[in-house]
PDB file of C-alpha atoms in Angstrom:
ATOM      1  CA  MET A  91     169.770 104.972 188.036  1.00  0.00           C
ATOM      2  CA  THR A  92     168.445 103.283 191.179  1.00  0.00           C
ATOM      3  CA  LYS A  93     164.972 101.758 191.143  1.00  0.00           C
ATOM      4  CA  VAL A  94     163.663 104.723 193.135  1.00  0.00           C
ATOM      5  CA  SER A  95     165.164 107.337 190.800  1.00  0.00           C
ATOM      6  CA  THR A  96     164.045 105.349 187.737  1.00  0.00           C
ATOM      7  CA  LYS A  97     160.471 105.322 189.026  1.00  0.00           C
ATOM      8  CA  LYS A  98     160.699 109.042 189.778  1.00  0.00           C
ATOM      9  CA  MET A  99     161.924 109.821 186.246  1.00  0.00           C
ATOM     10  CA  GLN A 100     159.147 107.689 184.753  1.00  0.00           C
ATOM     11  CA  GLN A 101     156.635 109.667 186.800  1.00  0.00           C
ATOM     12  CA  THR A 102     158.221 112.940 185.644  1.00  0.00           C
ATOM     13  CA  LEU A 103     157.899 111.789 182.019  1.00  0.00           C
ATOM     14  CA  ILE A 104     154.190 111.262 182.610  1.00  0.00           C
ATOM     15  CA  GLU A 105     153.737 114.605 184.371  1.00  0.00           C
ATOM     16  CA  LYS A 106     155.488 116.472 181.553  1.00  0.00           C
ATOM     17  CA  GLY A 107     153.534 114.655 178.860  1.00  0.00           C
ATOM     18  CA  LEU A 108     156.715 113.180 177.402  1.00  0.00           C
ATOM     19  CA  VAL A 109     155.788 109.499 177.449  1.00  0.00           C
ATOM     20  CA  PRO A 110     155.742 107.915 173.973  1.00  0.00           C
ATOM     21  CA  SER A 111     151.968 107.379 173.847  1.00  0.00           C
ATOM     22  CA  VAL A 112     151.335 111.088 174.459  1.00  0.00           C
ATOM     23  CA  MET A 113     154.077 112.212 172.082  1.00  0.00           C
ATOM     24  CA  LEU A 114     152.717 110.012 169.298  1.00  0.00           C
ATOM     25  CA  ASN A 115     149.307 111.634 169.693  1.00  0.00           C
ATOM     26  CA  LYS A 116     150.940 115.038 169.123  1.00  0.00           C
ATOM     27  CA  ILE A 117     152.582 114.088 165.818  1.00  0.00           C
ATOM     28  CA  ASP A 118     149.772 115.310 163.545  1.00  0.00           C
ATOM     29  CA  ASP A 119     149.630 118.747 165.165  1.00  0.00           C
ATOM     30  CA  PHE A 120     153.409 119.041 165.064  1.00  0.00           C
ATOM     31  CA  LEU A 121     153.494 118.187 161.365  1.00  0.00           C
ATOM     32  CA  ASP A 122     150.761 120.772 160.753  1.00  0.00           C
ATOM     33  CA  ASN A 123     153.264 123.317 162.058  1.00  0.00           C
ATOM     34  CA  ILE A 124     156.034 121.824 159.929  1.00  0.00           C
ATOM     35  CA  GLN A 125     153.852 122.211 156.841  1.00  0.00           C
ATOM     36  CA  ALA A 126     153.063 125.807 157.778  1.00  0.00           C
ATOM     37  CA  LEU A 127     156.793 126.554 157.977  1.00  0.00           C
ATOM     38  CA  CYS A 128     157.291 124.881 154.589  1.00  0.00           C
ATOM     39  CA  SER A 129     154.649 127.200 153.139  1.00  0.00           C
ATOM     40  CA  LEU A 130     156.339 130.228 154.692  1.00  0.00           C
ATOM     41  CA  LEU A 131     159.599 129.185 153.016  1.00  0.00           C
ATOM     42  CA  ALA A 132     157.929 128.261 149.702  1.00  0.00           C
ATOM     43  CA  ILE A 133     159.326 124.725 149.776  1.00  0.00           C
ATOM     44  CA  ASP A 134     157.213 121.673 148.980  1.00  0.00           C
ATOM     45  CA  LEU A 135     158.623 118.641 150.780  1.00  0.00           C
ATOM     46  CA  SER A 136     155.678 116.336 150.111  1.00  0.00           C
ATOM     47  CA  ALA A 137     157.723 114.212 147.685  1.00  0.00           C
ATOM     48  CA  TYR A 138     160.764 113.970 149.953  1.00  0.00           C
ATOM     49  CA  GLN A 139     161.521 111.451 152.686  1.00  0.00           C
ATOM     50  CA  ALA A 140     160.713 112.624 156.204  1.00  0.00           C
ATOM     51  CA  ASP A 141     163.755 110.884 157.579  1.00  0.00           C
ATOM     52  CA  HIS A 142     163.316 111.243 161.312  1.00  0.00           C
ATOM     53  CA  ILE A 143     161.699 113.261 164.057  1.00  0.00           C
ATOM     54  CA  ALA A 144     163.616 114.650 167.026  1.00  0.00           C
ATOM     55  CA  LEU A 145     162.566 114.976 170.649  1.00  0.00           C
ATOM     56  CA  ARG A 146     164.276 117.517 172.921  1.00  0.00           C
ATOM     57  CA  ILE A 147     164.581 116.952 176.668  1.00  0.00           C
ATOM     58  CA  ASN A 148     166.617 119.174 178.984  1.00  0.00           C
ATOM     59  CA  ASP A 149     167.487 116.762 181.802  1.00  0.00           C
ATOM     60  CA  GLY A 150     169.939 113.902 181.284  1.00  0.00           C
ATOM     61  CA  GLU A 151     168.181 111.480 183.631  1.00  0.00           C
ATOM     62  CA  LEU A 152     164.837 112.296 182.057  1.00  0.00           C
ATOM     63  CA  ALA A 153     166.313 111.735 178.590  1.00  0.00           C
ATOM     64  CA  LYS A 154     167.540 108.344 179.786  1.00  0.00           C
ATOM     65  CA  ALA A 155     164.039 107.483 181.015  1.00  0.00           C
ATOM     66  CA  ALA A 156     162.576 108.523 177.656  1.00  0.00           C
ATOM     67  CA  HIS A 157     165.258 106.505 175.878  1.00  0.00           C
ATOM     68  CA  HIS A 158     164.187 103.352 177.730  1.00  0.00           C
ATOM     69  CA  ALA A 159     160.470 104.082 177.303  1.00  0.00           C
ATOM     70  CA  TRP A 160     160.851 104.328 173.513  1.00  0.00           C
ATOM     71  CA  LEU A 161     162.445 100.862 173.394  1.00  0.00           C
ATOM     72  CA  ASP A 162     158.892  99.496 173.459  1.00  0.00           C
ATOM     73  CA  TYR A 163     158.399 101.095 170.033  1.00  0.00           C
ATOM     74  CA  GLY A 164     161.595 100.163 168.217  1.00  0.00           C
ATOM     75  CA  LYS A 165     165.281  99.345 168.435  1.00  0.00           C
ATOM     76  CA  VAL A 166     168.325 101.562 168.911  1.00  0.00           C
ATOM     77  CA  ILE A 167     170.506 101.582 165.789  1.00  0.00           C
ATOM     78  CA  SER A 168     173.012 104.210 166.904  1.00  0.00           C
ATOM     79  CA  GLU A 169     174.322 105.860 170.051  1.00  0.00           C
ATOM     80  CA  ALA A 170     176.883 108.176 168.447  1.00  0.00           C
ATOM     81  CA  GLN A 171     178.752 110.767 170.487  1.00  0.00           C
ATOM     82  CA  ILE A 172     178.246 114.209 168.937  1.00  0.00           C
ATOM     83  CA  ASN A 173     179.499 117.360 170.633  1.00  0.00           C
ATOM     84  CA  GLY A 174     180.292 115.413 173.772  1.00  0.00           C
ATOM     85  CA  ARG A 175     176.969 113.744 174.450  1.00  0.00           C
ATOM     86  CA  PRO A 176     175.080 110.722 173.094  1.00  0.00           C
ATOM     87  CA  ILE A 177     172.536 111.055 170.319  1.00  0.00           C
ATOM     88  CA  ILE A 178     170.197 108.073 170.347  1.00  0.00           C
ATOM     89  CA  VAL A 179     168.718 106.946 167.033  1.00  0.00           C
ATOM     90  CA  LEU A 180     165.851 104.494 167.298  1.00  0.00           C
ATOM     91  CA  GLU A 181     164.251 102.776 164.315  1.00  0.00           C
ATOM     92  CA  PHE A 182     160.512 102.368 164.845  1.00  0.00           C
ATOM     93  CA  ASP A 183     159.020  98.882 164.601  1.00  0.00           C
ATOM     94  CA  ASN A 184     156.181 100.551 162.702  1.00  0.00           C
ATOM     95  CA  PRO A 185     156.986 103.819 160.900  1.00  0.00           C
ATOM     96  CA  ILE A 186     154.932 106.828 161.968  1.00  0.00           C
ATOM     97  CA  LYS A 187     152.572 107.769 159.159  1.00  0.00           C
ATOM     98  CA  SER A 188     151.215 111.311 158.976  1.00  0.00           C
ATOM     99  CA  HIS A 189     150.531 113.916 156.296  1.00  0.00           C
ATOM    100  CA  GLY A 190     151.640 111.490 153.575  1.00  0.00           C
ATOM    101  CA  TRP A 191     155.047 110.914 155.172  1.00  0.00           C
ATOM    102  CA  SER A 192     156.379 107.722 156.729  1.00  0.00           C
ATOM    103  CA  ILE A 193     158.891 108.512 159.473  1.00  0.00           C
ATOM    104  CA  GLU A 194     161.226 105.608 160.212  1.00  0.00           C
ATOM    105  CA  CYS A 195     163.383 106.904 163.046  1.00  0.00           C
ATOM    106  CA  LEU A 196     163.401 108.851 166.297  1.00  0.00           C
ATOM    107  CA  GLU A 197     166.355 111.025 167.233  1.00  0.00           C
ATOM    108  CA  LEU A 198     166.755 111.607 170.967  1.00  0.00           C
ATOM    109  CA  PRO A 199     169.738 113.793 171.844  1.00  0.00           C
ATOM    110  CA  TYR A 200     170.840 113.735 175.445  1.00  0.00           C
ATOM    111  CA  PRO A 201     171.091 117.368 176.563  1.00  0.00           C
ATOM    112  CA  ALA A 202     174.284 119.321 175.997  1.00  0.00           C
ATOM    113  CA  ILE A 203     175.805 120.738 179.175  1.00  0.00           C
ATOM    114  CA  GLY A 204     174.629 124.277 179.803  1.00  0.00           C
ATOM    115  CA  LYS A 205     172.084 124.318 176.976  1.00  0.00           C
ATOM    116  CA  ILE A 206     168.397 124.601 177.819  1.00  0.00           C
ATOM    117  CA  HIS A 207     165.700 124.318 175.176  1.00  0.00           C
ATOM    118  CA  PRO A 208     162.663 126.553 175.754  1.00  0.00           C
ATOM    119  CA  VAL A 209     160.243 123.677 175.219  1.00  0.00           C
ATOM    120  CA  GLU A 210     160.609 119.960 175.917  1.00  0.00           C
ATOM    121  CA  ASP A 211     158.695 118.495 173.009  1.00  0.00           C
ATOM    122  CA  TRP A 212     159.037 117.472 169.391  1.00  0.00           C
ATOM    123  CA  GLU A 213     161.666 119.849 168.041  1.00  0.00           C
ATOM    124  CA  HIS A 214     162.374 119.126 164.399  1.00  0.00           C
ATOM    125  CA  VAL A 215     161.833 116.871 161.428  1.00  0.00           C
ATOM    126  CA  GLU A 216     164.695 116.151 159.052  1.00  0.00           C
ATOM    127  CA  PHE A 217     164.038 115.581 155.373  1.00  0.00           C
ATOM    128  CA  VAL A 218     166.321 113.952 152.821  1.00  0.00           C
ATOM    129  CA  VAL A 219     166.945 116.147 149.779  1.00  0.00           C
ATOM    130  CA  PRO A 220     169.483 114.218 147.663  1.00  0.00           C
ATOM    131  CA  SER A 221     172.627 116.145 146.757  1.00  0.00           C
ATOM    132  CA  GLU A 222     176.313 115.553 146.100  1.00  0.00           C
ATOM    133  CA  ALA A 223     177.224 118.614 148.184  1.00  0.00           C
ATOM    134  CA  GLN A 224     180.018 118.117 150.714  1.00  0.00           C
ATOM    135  CA  THR A 225     179.512 121.379 152.612  1.00  0.00           C
ATOM    136  CA  ALA A 226     176.465 123.090 154.064  1.00  0.00           C
ATOM    137  CA  GLU A 227     177.118 126.178 151.927  1.00  0.00           C
ATOM    138  CA  ALA A 228     177.136 124.120 148.721  1.00  0.00           C
ATOM    139  CA  PHE A 229     174.050 122.232 149.865  1.00  0.00           C
ATOM    140  CA  LEU A 230     172.188 125.507 150.419  1.00  0.00           C
ATOM    141  CA  GLN A 231     172.951 126.504 146.823  1.00  0.00           C
ATOM    142  CA  ASP A 232     171.533 123.152 145.676  1.00  0.00           C
ATOM    143  CA  LEU A 233     168.387 123.856 147.685  1.00  0.00           C
ATOM    144  CA  TYR A 234     168.010 127.233 145.992  1.00  0.00           C
ATOM    145  CA  ALA A 235     168.181 125.415 142.641  1.00  0.00           C
ATOM    146  CA  LYS A 236     165.659 122.740 143.658  1.00  0.00           C
ATOM    147  CA  PHE A 237     163.231 125.221 145.224  1.00  0.00           C
ATOM    148  CA  PRO A 238     163.319 128.319 142.967  1.00  0.00           C
ATOM    149  CA  ASP A 239     161.313 130.563 145.313  1.00  0.00           C
ATOM    150  CA  LEU A 240     163.262 129.685 148.456  1.00  0.00           C
ATOM    151  CA  GLU A 241     166.017 132.300 148.242  1.00  0.00           C
ATOM    152  CA  SER A 242     163.720 135.285 147.797  1.00  0.00           C
ATOM    153  CA  GLN A 243     161.129 133.955 150.226  1.00  0.00           C
ATOM    154  CA  LEU A 244     163.796 133.292 152.823  1.00  0.00           C
ATOM    155  CA  GLU A 245     164.730 136.966 152.956  1.00  0.00           C
ATOM    156  CA  LYS A 246     161.099 137.819 153.742  1.00  0.00           C
ATOM    157  CA  ALA A 247     160.844 134.976 156.257  1.00  0.00           C
ATOM    158  CA  LYS A 248     163.932 136.194 158.124  1.00  0.00           C
ATOM    159  CA  GLY A 249     162.078 139.445 158.701  1.00  0.00           C
ATOM    160  CA  GLN A 250     159.320 137.427 160.371  1.00  0.00           C
ATOM    161  CA  GLY A 251     161.757 135.701 162.701  1.00  0.00           C
ATOM    162  CA  VAL A 252     162.876 132.638 160.746  1.00  0.00           C
ATOM    163  CA  LYS A 253     166.477 131.697 161.522  1.00  0.00           C
ATOM    164  CA  VAL A 254     168.803 129.710 159.255  1.00  0.00           C
ATOM    165  CA  LYS A 255     171.676 127.554 160.470  1.00  0.00           C
ATOM    166  CA  LEU A 256     174.252 125.736 158.357  1.00  0.00           C
ATOM    167  CA  SER A 257     176.128 122.855 159.968  1.00  0.00           C
ATOM    168  CA  SER A 258     177.976 119.638 159.267  1.00  0.00           C
ATOM    169  CA  PRO A 259     177.362 117.472 162.334  1.00  0.00           C
ATOM    170  CA  LYS A 260     179.417 114.305 162.396  1.00  0.00           C
ATOM    171  CA  GLY A 261     179.489 111.497 164.909  1.00  0.00           C
ATOM    172  CA  GLU A 262     182.544 109.487 165.835  1.00  0.00           C
ATOM    173  CA  GLY A 263     183.198 106.933 163.086  1.00  0.00           C
ATOM    174  CA  GLU A 264     180.808 108.400 160.520  1.00  0.00           C
ATOM    175  CA  ARG A 265     182.313 108.427 157.034  1.00  0.00           C
ATOM    176  CA  LEU A 266     179.515 110.030 155.060  1.00  0.00           C
ATOM    177  CA  ALA A 267     179.365 113.818 154.903  1.00  0.00           C
ATOM    178  CA  ASN A 268     175.846 115.015 155.649  1.00  0.00           C
ATOM    179  CA  PRO A 269     175.721 118.829 155.536  1.00  0.00           C
ATOM    180  CA  THR A 270     172.591 120.242 157.101  1.00  0.00           C
ATOM    181  CA  VAL A 271     170.524 123.366 156.523  1.00  0.00           C
ATOM    182  CA  ALA A 272     168.073 124.150 159.322  1.00  0.00           C
ATOM    183  CA  PHE A 273     165.175 126.600 159.269  1.00  0.00           C
ATOM    184  CA  LYS A 274     163.791 127.503 162.679  1.00  0.00           C
ATOM    185  CA  PHE A 275     160.705 129.530 163.513  1.00  0.00           C
ATOM    186  CA  ASN A 276     159.612 129.846 167.138  1.00  0.00           C
ATOM    187  CA  ASP A 277     159.931 126.311 168.528  1.00  0.00           C
ATOM    188  CA  ILE A 278     159.542 124.535 165.171  1.00  0.00           C
ATOM    189  CA  CYS A 279     162.493 123.456 163.057  1.00  0.00           C
ATOM    190  CA  ILE A 280     162.904 121.859 159.633  1.00  0.00           C
ATOM    191  CA  LYS A 281     166.285 120.352 158.800  1.00  0.00           C
ATOM    192  CA  LEU A 282     167.309 119.287 155.312  1.00  0.00           C
ATOM    193  CA  HIS A 283     170.229 117.014 154.482  1.00  0.00           C
ATOM    194  CA  PRO A 284     171.407 114.870 151.536  1.00  0.00           C
ATOM    195  CA  HIS A 285     171.522 111.457 153.238  1.00  0.00           C
ATOM    196  CA  SER A 286     169.148 109.518 155.456  1.00  0.00           C
ATOM    197  CA  LEU A 287     170.030 108.903 159.074  1.00  0.00           C
ATOM    198  CA  LYS A 288     170.015 105.150 158.431  1.00  0.00           C
ATOM    199  CA  ASN A 289     172.644 105.595 155.706  1.00  0.00           C
ATOM    200  CA  ILE A 290     174.729 107.748 158.051  1.00  0.00           C
ATOM    201  CA  VAL A 291     174.519 105.055 160.726  1.00  0.00           C
ATOM    202  CA  ALA A 292     175.536 102.441 158.136  1.00  0.00           C
ATOM    203  CA  SER A 293     178.592 104.553 157.300  1.00  0.00           C
ATOM    204  CA  GLU A 294     179.659 104.306 160.956  1.00  0.00           C
ATOM    205  CA  GLN A 295     179.722 100.551 160.618  1.00  0.00           C
ATOM    206  CA  ALA A 296     181.410 100.368 157.204  1.00  0.00           C
TER     207      ALA A 296
END
């Protein structure tokens, strides 16, 4: 970006309330909503690692401006290409502490072409639920075993608008399978996976 366009994107970040200082002040409220979704699903994640928090931005240049702004708060440990666009993973200098969790990393996906998110904001938190599962389907069965009320509660929650997505995202060079189960309600999403993002990044470099 030119100096003029960089300054313009920085100003747009401020106008949209997407600068890091503002986003950090919204963490507690966002995690209130995450906990409410956990309650709806009858899953208690208080003992599990809140691996990372993800920020969604719809414009590529704006995502780049956010990417550079967050460098004041940590260091980039991965810029993997997933589904044709970079996913930035930044490890915080000081983990974000809220609701008993300590979040070590930020995930900032550059926008996918043609995909617009309804809200530019915090979008999901991913939690590590250890498992040997190699597929998302097998991982979901493990989750049903770990959280005995989840399967029956999920059927009720679907009737209230909760959506479930199974996926196995993998960046170029990653060697560790990390199947993911996502629960989305309105603009809030919880993702569960067996391995931490830092371990996945380490597998890229193995």
